[in-house]
PDB file of C-alpha atoms in Angstrom:
ATOM      1  CA  ALA A   1      41.948 -46.196  44.067  1.00 65.00           C
ATOM      2  CA  ALA A   2      42.443 -43.061  46.172  1.00 74.00           C
ATOM      3  CA  LEU A   3      40.250 -44.446  48.952  1.00 81.00           C
ATOM      4  CA  ASN A   4      41.938 -47.859  49.269  1.00 88.00           C
ATOM      5  CA  PRO A   5      44.393 -46.620  51.965  1.00 91.00           C
ATOM      6  CA  TRP A   6      41.486 -45.039  53.897  1.00 91.00           C
ATOM      7  CA  ASP A   7      39.385 -48.211  53.724  1.00 91.00           C
ATOM      8  CA  ARG A   8      42.224 -50.471  54.790  1.00 92.00           C
ATOM      9  CA  ALA A   9      43.215 -48.158  57.659  1.00 93.00           C
ATOM     10  CA  LEU A  10      39.593 -48.175  58.867  1.00 93.00           C
ATOM     11  CA  TYR A  11      39.483 -51.963  58.798  1.00 94.00           C
ATOM     12  CA  LEU A  12      42.789 -52.364  60.637  1.00 94.00           C
ATOM     13  CA  SER A  13      41.856 -49.762  63.239  1.00 95.00           C
ATOM     14  CA  VAL A  14      38.592 -51.569  64.010  1.00 94.00           C
ATOM     15  CA  ILE A  15      39.931 -55.116  64.299  1.00 94.00           C
ATOM     16  CA  ASN A  16      43.066 -54.060  66.203  1.00 93.00           C
ATOM     17  CA  GLU A  17      41.401 -51.473  68.470  1.00 93.00           C
ATOM     18  CA  ARG A  18      43.784 -48.662  67.687  1.00 93.00           C
ATOM     19  CA  PRO A  19      43.477 -45.059  66.477  1.00 94.00           C
ATOM     20  CA  PHE A  20      42.647 -44.515  62.833  1.00 94.00           C
ATOM     21  CA  PHE A  21      45.756 -42.401  62.189  1.00 93.00           C
ATOM     22  CA  SER A  22      48.130 -44.870  63.837  1.00 94.00           C
ATOM     23  CA  ARG A  23      51.109 -45.161  61.488  1.00 93.00           C
ATOM     24  CA  VAL A  24      50.920 -48.936  61.300  1.00 92.00           C
ATOM     25  CA  ASN A  25      47.447 -48.727  59.731  1.00 93.00           C
ATOM     26  CA  TRP A  26      48.905 -46.880  56.748  1.00 93.00           C
ATOM     27  CA  ARG A  27      51.727 -49.239  55.853  1.00 89.00           C
ATOM     28  CA  GLU A  28      51.292 -50.770  52.399  1.00 88.00           C
ATOM     29  CA  PRO A  29      48.253 -48.569  51.732  1.00 88.00           C
ATOM     30  CA  TYR A  30      47.619 -50.049  48.290  1.00 88.00           C
ATOM     31  CA  ARG A  31      47.648 -53.700  49.266  1.00 89.00           C
ATOM     32  CA  GLY A  32      44.647 -55.349  47.609  1.00 84.00           C
ATOM     33  CA  LEU A  33      44.064 -52.405  45.276  1.00 86.00           C
ATOM     34  CA  THR A  34      43.102 -54.552  42.274  1.00 85.00           C
ATOM     35  CA  GLN A  35      40.498 -56.432  44.292  1.00 83.00           C
ATOM     36  CA  THR A  36      39.132 -53.164  45.684  1.00 84.00           C
ATOM     37  CA  LEU A  37      38.786 -51.611  42.230  1.00 85.00           C
ATOM     38  CA  ALA A  38      37.036 -54.678  40.853  1.00 85.00           C
ATOM     39  CA  GLN A  39      34.611 -54.945  43.756  1.00 85.00           C
ATOM     40  CA  ARG A  40      33.826 -51.223  43.830  1.00 83.00           C
ATOM     41  CA  SER A  41      33.176 -51.234  40.090  1.00 85.00           C
ATOM     42  CA  ILE A  42      30.757 -54.135  40.403  1.00 89.00           C
ATOM     43  CA  SER A  43      29.066 -52.736  43.502  1.00 88.00           C
ATOM     44  CA  SER A  44      28.540 -49.241  42.108  1.00 82.00           C
ATOM     45  CA  GLY A  45      27.535 -50.650  38.749  1.00 87.00           C
ATOM     46  CA  ILE A  46      24.714 -52.832  40.049  1.00 92.00           C
ATOM     47  CA  TYR A  47      23.497 -51.009  43.185  1.00 91.00           C
ATOM     48  CA  PHE A  48      21.652 -48.104  41.568  1.00 90.00           C
ATOM     49  CA  PRO A  49      20.001 -50.148  38.764  1.00 93.00           C
ATOM     50  CA  LEU A  50      18.940 -52.706  41.393  1.00 94.00           C
ATOM     51  CA  GLU A  51      17.581 -49.931  43.591  1.00 93.00           C
ATOM     52  CA  ASP A  52      15.438 -48.672  40.700  1.00 94.00           C
ATOM     53  CA  ILE A  53      14.197 -52.164  39.830  1.00 95.00           C
ATOM     54  CA  CYS A  54      13.385 -53.054  43.431  1.00 95.00           C
ATOM     55  CA  SER A  55      11.683 -49.702  44.000  1.00 94.00           C
ATOM     56  CA  ARG A  56       9.426 -50.235  40.985  1.00 94.00           C
ATOM     57  CA  THR A  57       8.718 -53.821  42.001  1.00 94.00           C
ATOM     58  CA  THR A  58       7.804 -52.989  45.608  1.00 94.00           C
ATOM     59  CA  GLY A  59       6.268 -49.601  44.863  1.00 94.00           C
ATOM     60  CA  SER A  60       8.418 -48.054  47.598  1.00 94.00           C
ATOM     61  CA  HIS A  61      11.771 -46.269  47.490  1.00 92.00           C
ATOM     62  CA  ALA A  62      12.466 -47.362  51.069  1.00 93.00           C
ATOM     63  CA  LEU A  63      11.805 -51.058  50.447  1.00 94.00           C
ATOM     64  CA  GLY A  64      13.610 -50.873  47.124  1.00 94.00           C
ATOM     65  CA  GLY A  65      16.722 -49.400  48.714  1.00 93.00           C
ATOM     66  CA  GLN A  66      16.658 -51.970  51.482  1.00 94.00           C
ATOM     67  CA  ALA A  67      16.246 -54.859  49.039  1.00 95.00           C
ATOM     68  CA  ALA A  68      19.040 -53.557  46.798  1.00 94.00           C
ATOM     69  CA  GLY A  69      21.377 -53.231  49.763  1.00 93.00           C
ATOM     70  CA  VAL A  70      20.751 -56.798  50.890  1.00 96.00           C
ATOM     71  CA  LEU A  71      21.096 -58.266  47.396  1.00 95.00           C
ATOM     72  CA  VAL A  72      24.353 -56.467  46.619  1.00 94.00           C
ATOM     73  CA  GLY A  73      25.841 -57.222  50.035  1.00 94.00           C
ATOM     74  CA  VAL A  74      25.038 -60.929  49.896  1.00 95.00           C
ATOM     75  CA  ALA A  75      26.133 -61.312  46.259  1.00 95.00           C
ATOM     76  CA  LEU A  76      29.507 -59.659  46.872  1.00 94.00           C
ATOM     77  CA  ASN A  77      30.182 -61.183  50.300  1.00 95.00           C
ATOM     78  CA  PRO A  78      32.712 -63.762  48.989  1.00 95.00           C
ATOM     79  CA  LEU A  79      34.664 -61.008  47.227  1.00 93.00           C
ATOM     80  CA  SER A  80      34.619 -58.886  50.392  1.00 94.00           C
ATOM     81  CA  LEU A  81      35.904 -61.748  52.526  1.00 94.00           C
ATOM     82  CA  ILE A  82      38.781 -62.399  50.134  1.00 93.00           C
ATOM     83  CA  LYS A  83      39.672 -58.696  49.948  1.00 92.00           C
ATOM     84  CA  TYR A  84      39.741 -58.298  53.714  1.00 92.00           C
ATOM     85  CA  GLN A  85      41.906 -61.401  54.069  1.00 91.00           C
ATOM     86  CA  ILE A  86      44.337 -59.846  51.575  1.00 90.00           C
ATOM     87  CA  TRP A  87      44.361 -56.709  53.744  1.00 89.00           C
ATOM     88  CA  LYS A  88      45.786 -58.670  56.681  1.00 82.00           C
ATOM     89  CA  GLU A  89      48.676 -57.116  58.538  1.00 70.00           C
ATOM     90  CA  ASP A  90      51.586 -59.458  57.835  1.00 71.00           C
ATOM     91  CA  GLU A  91      54.451 -60.009  55.449  1.00 70.00           C
ATOM     92  CA  VAL A  92      52.655 -62.509  53.212  1.00 71.00           C
ATOM     93  CA  ARG A  93      51.761 -61.303  49.720  1.00 75.00           C
ATOM     94  CA  ARG A  94      48.473 -62.789  48.590  1.00 77.00           C
ATOM     95  CA  SER A  95      46.788 -62.827  45.211  1.00 85.00           C
ATOM     96  CA  PHE A  96      43.024 -63.102  44.821  1.00 87.00           C
ATOM     97  CA  ALA A  97      43.265 -66.686  43.567  1.00 89.00           C
ATOM     98  CA  SER A  98      45.694 -67.900  46.230  1.00 90.00           C
ATOM     99  CA  THR A  99      43.632 -66.317  49.019  1.00 90.00           C
ATOM    100  CA  ALA A 100      40.426 -67.913  47.749  1.00 92.00           C
ATOM    101  CA  GLN A 101      42.148 -71.297  47.440  1.00 92.00           C
ATOM    102  CA  LYS A 102      43.551 -71.070  50.969  1.00 91.00           C
ATOM    103  CA  LEU A 103      40.154 -70.164  52.446  1.00 92.00           C
ATOM    104  CA  LEU A 104      38.548 -73.053  50.585  1.00 92.00           C
ATOM    105  CA  ARG A 105      41.241 -75.485  51.662  1.00 92.00           C
ATOM    106  CA  ASP A 106      41.194 -74.412  55.313  1.00 90.00           C
ATOM    107  CA  ALA A 107      37.461 -74.128  55.943  1.00 90.00           C
ATOM    108  CA  GLY A 108      35.523 -75.500  52.954  1.00 91.00           C
ATOM    109  CA  PRO A 109      33.025 -73.738  50.672  1.00 93.00           C
ATOM    110  CA  LEU A 110      30.870 -72.449  53.541  1.00 92.00           C
ATOM    111  CA  VAL A 111      33.705 -70.113  54.499  1.00 93.00           C
ATOM    112  CA  PHE A 112      32.490 -67.725  51.789  1.00 94.00           C
ATOM    113  CA  LEU A 113      29.323 -67.182  53.817  1.00 93.00           C
ATOM    114  CA  ARG A 114      31.284 -65.743  56.734  1.00 93.00           C
ATOM    115  CA  GLY A 115      29.892 -62.374  57.665  1.00 93.00           C
ATOM    116  CA  VAL A 116      26.955 -62.713  55.271  1.00 94.00           C
ATOM    117  CA  ILE A 117      24.257 -62.255  57.937  1.00 94.00           C
ATOM    118  CA  SER A 118      25.815 -59.123  59.419  1.00 95.00           C
ATOM    119  CA  THR A 119      26.478 -57.904  55.861  1.00 96.00           C
ATOM    120  CA  ALA A 120      22.829 -58.377  54.886  1.00 96.00           C
ATOM    121  CA  ILE A 121      21.606 -56.500  57.970  1.00 96.00           C
ATOM    122  CA  ARG A 122      24.227 -53.785  57.550  1.00 95.00           C
ATOM    123  CA  ASP A 123      23.543 -53.207  53.867  1.00 95.00           C
ATOM    124  CA  GLY A 124      19.778 -53.507  54.298  1.00 95.00           C
ATOM    125  CA  THR A 125      19.870 -50.860  57.024  1.00 96.00           C
ATOM    126  CA  PHE A 126      22.101 -48.604  54.955  1.00 94.00           C
ATOM    127  CA  GLY A 127      20.029 -49.119  51.804  1.00 93.00           C
ATOM    128  CA  LEU A 128      16.832 -48.189  53.641  1.00 94.00           C
ATOM    129  CA  CYS A 129      18.345 -44.983  55.045  1.00 94.00           C
ATOM    130  CA  PHE A 130      20.081 -44.014  51.801  1.00 92.00           C
ATOM    131  CA  SER A 131      16.846 -44.479  49.861  1.00 93.00           C
ATOM    132  CA  LEU A 132      15.215 -41.737  51.932  1.00 93.00           C
ATOM    133  CA  ARG A 133      17.073 -39.199  49.789  1.00 91.00           C
ATOM    134  CA  ARG A 134      14.592 -39.993  47.020  1.00 89.00           C
ATOM    135  CA  TYR A 135      11.802 -38.449  49.093  1.00 90.00           C
ATOM    136  CA  VAL A 136      13.530 -35.090  49.569  1.00 89.00           C
ATOM    137  CA  GLN A 137      15.684 -34.566  46.496  1.00 85.00           C
ATOM    138  CA  VAL A 138      14.537 -32.042  43.877  1.00 80.00           C
ATOM    139  CA  HIS A 139      14.138 -33.392  40.345  1.00 75.00           C
ATOM    140  CA  GLY A 140      13.911 -31.511  37.094  1.00 63.00           C
ATOM    141  CA  ALA A 141      15.062 -28.224  38.567  1.00 54.00           C
ATOM    142  CA  GLY A 142      17.435 -26.148  36.466  1.00 56.00           C
ATOM    143  CA  GLU A 143      18.752 -24.056  39.318  1.00 65.00           C
ATOM    144  CA  ASN A 144      22.386 -24.501  40.351  1.00 69.00           C
ATOM    145  CA  GLY A 145      21.358 -24.793  43.980  1.00 76.00           C
ATOM    146  CA  ALA A 146      19.347 -27.941  43.264  1.00 83.00           C
ATOM    147  CA  ALA A 147      22.457 -30.066  42.670  1.00 83.00           C
ATOM    148  CA  VAL A 148      24.031 -28.852  45.910  1.00 86.00           C
ATOM    149  CA  TYR A 149      20.819 -29.527  47.815  1.00 88.00           C
ATOM    150  CA  ASN A 150      20.480 -33.021  46.316  1.00 87.00           C
ATOM    151  CA  PHE A 151      24.096 -33.828  47.133  1.00 88.00           C
ATOM    152  CA  GLY A 152      23.594 -32.656  50.701  1.00 89.00           C
ATOM    153  CA  ALA A 153      20.493 -34.825  51.032  1.00 90.00           C
ATOM    154  CA  ALA A 154      22.422 -37.867  49.756  1.00 89.00           C
ATOM    155  CA  VAL A 155      25.316 -37.214  52.163  1.00 91.00           C
ATOM    156  CA  THR A 156      22.930 -36.838  55.112  1.00 92.00           C
ATOM    157  CA  CYS A 157      21.013 -40.029  54.349  1.00 93.00           C
ATOM    158  CA  ALA A 158      24.234 -41.975  53.741  1.00 91.00           C
ATOM    159  CA  ALA A 159      25.683 -40.703  57.029  1.00 92.00           C
ATOM    160  CA  LEU A 160      22.516 -41.778  58.866  1.00 94.00           C
ATOM    161  CA  GLY A 161      22.697 -45.221  57.269  1.00 94.00           C
ATOM    162  CA  THR A 162      26.380 -45.625  58.137  1.00 93.00           C
ATOM    163  CA  THR A 163      25.762 -44.688  61.767  1.00 94.00           C
ATOM    164  CA  LEU A 164      22.759 -46.969  62.290  1.00 95.00           C
ATOM    165  CA  SER A 165      24.452 -49.907  60.564  1.00 95.00           C
ATOM    166  CA  SER A 166      27.781 -49.486  62.397  1.00 95.00           C
ATOM    167  CA  PRO A 167      27.270 -52.341  64.936  1.00 95.00           C
ATOM    168  CA  PHE A 168      26.720 -54.763  62.069  1.00 96.00           C
ATOM    169  CA  ASN A 169      29.679 -53.343  60.156  1.00 95.00           C
ATOM    170  CA  TYR A 170      31.818 -53.948  63.238  1.00 96.00           C
ATOM    171  CA  LEU A 171      30.627 -57.549  63.478  1.00 96.00           C
ATOM    172  CA  ARG A 172      31.255 -58.027  59.763  1.00 96.00           C
ATOM    173  CA  ASN A 173      34.828 -56.744  60.064  1.00 95.00           C
ATOM    174  CA  MET A 174      35.545 -59.070  62.976  1.00 95.00           C
ATOM    175  CA  ALA A 175      34.123 -62.037  61.041  1.00 95.00           C
ATOM    176  CA  TYR A 176      36.263 -61.250  57.998  1.00 94.00           C
ATOM    177  CA  ALA A 177      39.359 -60.972  60.195  1.00 92.00           C
ATOM    178  CA  TYR A 178      38.733 -64.323  61.920  1.00 91.00           C
ATOM    179  CA  ASP A 179      41.282 -67.073  61.331  1.00 87.00           C
ATOM    180  CA  ALA A 180      40.266 -69.134  58.316  1.00 83.00           C
ATOM    181  CA  LYS A 181      40.997 -72.342  60.234  1.00 83.00           C
ATOM    182  CA  GLY A 182      38.696 -71.366  63.088  1.00 82.00           C
ATOM    183  CA  ASP A 183      35.281 -73.020  63.340  1.00 82.00           C
ATOM    184  CA  MET A 184      32.683 -70.489  62.341  1.00 85.00           C
ATOM    185  CA  GLU A 185      30.595 -72.185  59.702  1.00 83.00           C
ATOM    186  CA  SER A 186      27.806 -73.667  61.822  1.00 85.00           C
ATOM    187  CA  TRP A 187      24.781 -71.627  62.875  1.00 87.00           C
ATOM    188  CA  LYS A 188      25.676 -72.219  66.534  1.00 90.00           C
ATOM    189  CA  GLU A 189      29.191 -70.869  66.064  1.00 91.00           C
ATOM    190  CA  LYS A 190      27.897 -67.829  64.214  1.00 90.00           C
ATOM    191  CA  LYS A 191      25.536 -67.028  67.097  1.00 91.00           C
ATOM    192  CA  ASN A 192      28.305 -67.503  69.650  1.00 93.00           C
ATOM    193  CA  PHE A 193      30.613 -65.275  67.623  1.00 93.00           C
ATOM    194  CA  ALA A 194      28.041 -62.478  67.443  1.00 93.00           C
ATOM    195  CA  ARG A 195      27.133 -62.813  71.121  1.00 94.00           C
ATOM    196  CA  THR A 196      30.784 -62.707  72.180  1.00 94.00           C
ATOM    197  CA  HIS A 197      31.728 -59.616  70.179  1.00 95.00           C
ATOM    198  CA  LEU A 198      28.568 -57.568  70.631  1.00 94.00           C
ATOM    199  CA  GLY A 199      28.403 -58.603  74.263  1.00 95.00           C
ATOM    200  CA  GLY A 200      31.981 -57.449  74.724  1.00 94.00           C
ATOM    201  CA  LEU A 201      31.081 -54.048  73.298  1.00 95.00           C
ATOM    202  CA  TRP A 202      28.080 -53.780  75.599  1.00 95.00           C
ATOM    203  CA  GLN A 203      30.144 -54.653  78.658  1.00 95.00           C
ATOM    204  CA  GLY A 204      32.868 -52.233  77.622  1.00 96.00           C
ATOM    205  CA  ALA A 205      30.345 -49.411  77.225  1.00 95.00           C
ATOM    206  CA  LYS A 206      28.756 -50.206  80.607  1.00 94.00           C
ATOM    207  CA  LYS A 207      32.118 -49.928  82.360  1.00 95.00           C
ATOM    208  CA  GLN A 208      32.562 -46.302  81.308  1.00 96.00           C
ATOM    209  CA  GLU A 209      32.018 -43.632  83.943  1.00 94.00           C
ATOM    210  CA  SER A 210      29.344 -41.672  82.091  1.00 96.00           C
ATOM    211  CA  LEU A 211      27.003 -41.864  79.130  1.00 95.00           C
ATOM    212  CA  LEU A 212      29.286 -39.546  77.197  1.00 96.00           C
ATOM    213  CA  GLU A 213      32.262 -41.810  77.845  1.00 96.00           C
ATOM    214  CA  SER A 214      30.206 -44.835  76.771  1.00 96.00           C
ATOM    215  CA  LEU A 215      29.348 -43.092  73.498  1.00 95.00           C
ATOM    216  CA  ARG A 216      32.983 -42.200  72.975  1.00 95.00           C
ATOM    217  CA  PHE A 217      33.955 -45.809  73.577  1.00 96.00           C
ATOM    218  CA  LEU A 218      31.494 -47.020  70.936  1.00 95.00           C
ATOM    219  CA  GLN A 219      32.513 -44.265  68.535  1.00 95.00           C
ATOM    220  CA  PHE A 220      36.130 -45.405  68.809  1.00 95.00           C
ATOM    221  CA  ARG A 221      35.320 -49.093  68.367  1.00 95.00           C
ATOM    222  CA  PHE A 222      33.028 -48.448  65.388  1.00 95.00           C
ATOM    223  CA  GLN A 223      35.312 -45.699  63.995  1.00 93.00           C
ATOM    224  CA  LEU A 224      32.312 -43.437  63.495  1.00 92.00           C
ATOM    225  CA  GLY A 225      33.380 -40.159  61.995  1.00 90.00           C
ATOM    226  CA  PHE A 226      36.165 -41.353  59.719  1.00 87.00           C
ATOM    227  CA  GLY A 227      34.087 -44.259  58.456  1.00 87.00           C
ATOM    228  CA  THR A 228      30.910 -42.187  58.275  1.00 88.00           C
ATOM    229  CA  ALA A 229      32.549 -39.489  56.187  1.00 86.00           C
ATOM    230  CA  ARG A 230      34.103 -42.061  53.858  1.00 84.00           C
ATOM    231  CA  VAL A 231      30.859 -43.862  53.078  1.00 84.00           C
ATOM    232  CA  ALA A 232      28.631 -40.786  53.060  1.00 81.00           C
ATOM    233  CA  PHE A 233      30.648 -38.842  50.499  1.00 78.00           C
ATOM    234  CA  GLY A 234      31.538 -41.939  48.489  1.00 78.00           C
ATOM    235  CA  MET A 235      27.923 -43.006  48.027  1.00 78.00           C
ATOM    236  CA  ALA A 236      26.711 -39.450  47.485  1.00 73.00           C
ATOM    237  CA  LEU A 237      29.247 -38.921  44.692  1.00 73.00           C
ATOM    238  CA  THR A 238      28.239 -42.115  42.889  1.00 75.00           C
ATOM    239  CA  ASP A 239      24.597 -41.027  43.094  1.00 69.00           C
ATOM    240  CA  PHE A 240      25.248 -38.262  40.562  1.00 66.00           C
TER     241      PHE A 240
END
């Protein structure tokens, strides 16, 4: 519940290209809170058991984490789309049911697959990186320092995963923000959408005067830093 304002401000800052702490991002900070709580509960409740199952099945922590990330991301994609539509910046108050009905009416059942490809790549990349903590964490140690070390390892791996998956998170946010009546359900339209938005980022970075400025441009558009800290500490906390 405490992180709902942070998450919504991140989303609005990305899709509207404005600073994270812009006042307008923090209006109605608890819009969509019920949907956020439900989705977070489901996500946290199934991710770690799935990670264990997939790790045992594949015989690899890395592959298990990647598989768990993809499965959770794809399974919860419809809920994510509805939540992000509720987070829209307007005066309309939307319930979960009314938002789902409107999406279905405007674009048909395939609308709930919007953003699913970028979500799968994003969550697979994050899951792979986050699983690396399993290779460095200390288990069975009674020392107080072990918990701090393990938490630090989880934060580091989560931060790495958030950074490497940020282009796909950006594309996912833009897909979720797209007008429900817009044509985006065909494979051709999905490719055009990705090419347009990622291509725009590439061109924007190329126009900067130096490599440092290009990196700053991408950091601003991806909201690295604020988003990285949010995900890194959130996932690390649920790991314990």
